[in-house]
Amino acid sequence: MTDTMIGVIGGSGVYEMGGLEDATWVAVETPWGTPSDQVLTGALGGVRMAFLPRHGRGHVHSPTTVPYRANIDALKRLGVTDVISVSACGSFREDMAPGDFVIVDQFIDRTIAREKSFFGTGCVAHVSVAHPVCPRLGAACLEAARAEGITVHDGGTYLAMEGPQFSSMAESKLYREVWGCDVIGMTNMPEAKLAREAELCYASVAMITDYDSWHPDHGAVEISDIIRTLTGNSDKARALVKRLPGLLGADRAPCPHGCDRALEFAVMTAPDKRDPVLVGKLDAVAGRVLRD
């Protein structure tokens, strides 16, 4: 058994998390640069918590400039075991309406301008992201959402686009009609991949703010309506998160799906060929296997 520590990465509209005991903003230095912001640490219901605003307080970072590697490293370095991503998204489905939540279980990564791995020349590793989210953690988010009376969908494919512009109508129709995606956003990749490399359980709670440009009534949607939905979603997200300590508990058994052992056979580079500089940078995310 280890101690549970829940890390929450808050997306657009979720820049703070109230109710934590002994809440303190702490600066975390990482070999991958400075995280998006300081990390708010504390406890809730006897379970340690850490909150990181993905875009920084005041929304400083665009989806492309979010320091994804630094963010995941910082959470791992603080002792986080389970990461909950909370992010705004658009919907490709009539029945997935603004204000609904989706517990994402698959991704299509269309981002092109981001560092997507902690590993590289001098220390090569390949992890599986066939199932990119943790079913145990996703189930807890689903239960918490239902307990809060949130309209929530169990499972969905998230199309991760580069942004910061929204998709064209042709792209939107491609993603919806040909590729069969359910929601679209700009931030869950490479975040989910990096969490897997860091052996962290990861779950994605996608909060729908609007229909994407495929929808015939999309042009009639006012930005004020989107902001209003975003604000309401943020309140619901915080309520959902507050239920997670009671569902996950303070004592944590090994992940039944192996998320916390994702690097077990992933590192390919022979020990005597590994770049010591890169290995040094990997101390938090991969030290468990590189020290063996």
Coordinates of C-alpha atoms in Angstrom, one line a residue, residues 67-251:
P67 CA 4.7 23.1 -20.5
Y68 CA 3.2 19.6 -20.4
R69 CA 6.4 17.7 -19.5
A70 CA 7.1 20.1 -16.6
N71 CA 3.6 19.9 -15.3
I72 CA 3.5 16.1 -15.2
D73 CA 7.1 15.9 -13.7
A74 CA 6.1 18.4 -11.0
L75 CA 3.0 16.4 -10.0
K76 CA 5.1 13.2 -9.9
R77 CA 7.8 14.9 -8.0
L78 CA 5.3 16.0 -5.3
G79 CA 4.1 12.4 -4.8
V80 CA 0.9 12.5 -6.9
T81 CA -0.4 9.0 -7.7
D82 CA -3.6 9.8 -9.7
V83 CA -4.1 12.6 -12.1
I84 CA -7.5 14.0 -13.0
S85 CA -7.6 16.2 -16.1
V86 CA -10.5 18.6 -16.2
S87 CA -10.8 20.4 -19.5
A88 CA -13.3 22.3 -21.7
C89 CA -14.3 20.8 -25.0
G90 CA -16.7 21.0 -27.9
S91 CA -19.2 18.3 -28.8
F92 CA -19.7 16.3 -32.0
R93 CA -22.8 14.6 -30.8
E94 CA -26.3 16.0 -30.5
D95 CA -26.9 14.0 -27.3
M96 CA -23.7 15.3 -25.7
A97 CA -24.9 18.8 -25.0
P98 CA -23.3 21.9 -23.6
G99 CA -23.1 21.5 -19.8
D100 CA -22.7 17.7 -20.1
F101 CA -19.5 15.9 -18.9
V102 CA -17.8 13.1 -20.8
I103 CA -15.4 10.6 -19.1
V104 CA -13.1 10.2 -22.0
D105 CA -11.6 6.8 -22.7
Q106 CA -9.9 7.2 -26.1
F107 CA -7.9 9.9 -27.9
I108 CA -6.9 10.8 -31.5
D109 CA -3.8 13.0 -31.3
R110 CA -3.7 15.7 -34.1
T111 CA -1.2 18.0 -32.2
I112 CA 1.9 18.7 -34.2
A113 CA 4.0 21.3 -32.3
R114 CA 4.6 19.8 -28.8
E115 CA 7.2 17.6 -27.1
K116 CA 5.4 14.3 -26.6
S117 CA 7.8 12.2 -24.6
F118 CA 10.2 12.4 -21.7
F119 CA 12.4 9.9 -23.5
G120 CA 14.6 10.3 -26.6
T121 CA 18.1 9.9 -27.9
G122 CA 20.3 8.3 -25.2
C123 CA 17.4 6.7 -23.4
V124 CA 14.6 5.3 -25.6
A125 CA 11.4 3.9 -24.2
H126 CA 8.1 2.8 -25.7
V127 CA 4.9 2.6 -23.5
S128 CA 1.5 1.4 -24.6
V129 CA -1.3 3.9 -24.9
A130 CA -3.8 1.5 -26.4
H131 CA -5.9 2.2 -23.4
P132 CA -4.7 5.8 -22.5
V133 CA -6.8 6.4 -19.4
C134 CA -7.1 4.4 -16.2
P135 CA -10.5 2.6 -16.0
R136 CA -10.4 2.6 -12.1
L137 CA -9.9 6.3 -12.0
G138 CA -12.4 7.0 -14.7
A139 CA -15.0 4.9 -12.9
A140 CA -14.4 7.0 -9.8
C141 CA -15.0 10.2 -11.8
L142 CA -18.1 8.8 -13.3
E143 CA -19.5 7.9 -9.9
A144 CA -18.6 11.3 -8.5
A145 CA -20.3 13.1 -11.4
R146 CA -23.5 11.0 -11.0
A147 CA -23.6 11.7 -7.3
E148 CA -23.5 15.4 -8.1
G149 CA -26.4 15.1 -10.5
I150 CA -24.3 16.0 -13.5
T151 CA -25.3 14.7 -16.9
V152 CA -22.3 12.5 -17.7
H153 CA -21.5 10.2 -20.5
D154 CA -19.4 7.1 -19.8
G155 CA -16.8 6.9 -22.5
G156 CA -16.0 8.9 -25.6
T157 CA -13.2 9.6 -28.1
Y158 CA -11.5 13.0 -27.7
L159 CA -9.9 14.6 -30.8
A160 CA -6.9 16.6 -29.7
M161 CA -6.2 19.4 -32.1
E162 CA -3.3 21.9 -32.1
G163 CA -5.2 25.1 -31.9
P164 CA -5.4 27.8 -30.8
Q165 CA -7.9 28.3 -33.6
F166 CA -11.0 26.2 -33.6
S167 CA -11.6 23.7 -36.4
S168 CA -13.0 24.6 -39.8
M169 CA -16.5 23.1 -40.7
A170 CA -14.8 20.7 -43.1
E171 CA -12.5 19.4 -40.3
S172 CA -15.3 19.3 -37.9
K173 CA -17.4 17.1 -40.2
L174 CA -14.4 14.9 -40.9
Y175 CA -13.8 14.3 -37.2
R176 CA -17.5 13.7 -36.5
E177 CA -18.7 11.8 -39.6
V178 CA -15.7 9.9 -40.8
W179 CA -13.5 9.4 -37.7
G180 CA -16.4 8.9 -35.3
C181 CA -15.0 11.3 -32.6
D182 CA -17.3 12.5 -29.7
V183 CA -15.6 15.6 -28.4
I184 CA -12.8 18.0 -29.4
G185 CA -10.3 19.8 -27.3
M186 CA -6.7 21.1 -27.4
T187 CA -4.9 20.0 -24.2
N188 CA -5.3 16.3 -23.3
M189 CA -2.5 15.4 -25.7
P190 CA 0.4 14.9 -25.0
E191 CA -0.7 15.2 -21.4
A192 CA -2.2 11.6 -21.3
K193 CA 0.9 10.1 -23.0
L194 CA 3.3 11.8 -20.6
A195 CA 1.2 10.7 -17.6
R196 CA 1.5 7.1 -18.8
E197 CA 5.3 7.5 -19.2
A198 CA 5.5 8.8 -15.6
E199 CA 3.5 5.8 -14.4
L200 CA 0.6 7.9 -13.2
C201 CA -3.0 6.8 -13.4
Y202 CA -4.8 9.4 -15.6
A203 CA -8.5 10.2 -16.2
S204 CA -10.0 12.8 -18.4
V205 CA -13.2 14.7 -17.5
A206 CA -14.2 16.7 -20.6
M207 CA -16.7 19.5 -19.9
I208 CA -18.7 20.4 -23.0
T209 CA -19.1 24.1 -23.6
D210 CA -20.6 24.1 -27.1
Y211 CA -21.2 22.2 -30.3
D212 CA -18.3 22.3 -32.7
S213 CA -18.7 24.0 -36.1
W214 CA -20.5 21.0 -37.7
H215 CA -23.7 21.9 -35.9
P216 CA -26.2 23.9 -38.0
D217 CA -27.1 26.2 -35.1
H218 CA -23.4 26.8 -34.1
G219 CA -23.3 30.2 -35.7
A220 CA -26.2 31.4 -33.6
V221 CA -24.3 30.6 -30.3
E222 CA -23.1 33.7 -28.6
I223 CA -19.7 33.8 -26.9
S224 CA -21.5 35.0 -23.7
D225 CA -23.5 31.7 -23.8
I226 CA -20.2 29.7 -24.0
I227 CA -18.7 31.7 -21.1
R228 CA -21.9 31.1 -19.0
T229 CA -21.7 27.3 -19.7
L230 CA -18.0 27.3 -18.9
T231 CA -18.6 29.0 -15.5
G232 CA -21.3 26.5 -14.7
N233 CA -19.1 23.6 -15.7
S234 CA -16.3 24.9 -13.5
D235 CA -18.6 24.8 -10.4
K236 CA -19.7 21.3 -11.2
A237 CA -16.1 20.2 -11.8
R238 CA -15.1 21.4 -8.4
A239 CA -18.0 19.6 -6.8
L240 CA -17.0 16.4 -8.6
V241 CA -13.4 16.6 -7.5
K242 CA -14.4 17.1 -3.8
R243 CA -16.1 13.6 -3.9
L244 CA -13.0 11.8 -5.2
P245 CA -11.1 11.5 -1.9
G246 CA -14.0 9.6 -0.4
L247 CA -14.2 7.3 -3.4
L248 CA -10.4 6.7 -3.8
G249 CA -9.4 6.5 -0.1
A250 CA -6.2 7.5 1.6
D251 CA -4.5 4.1 1.1

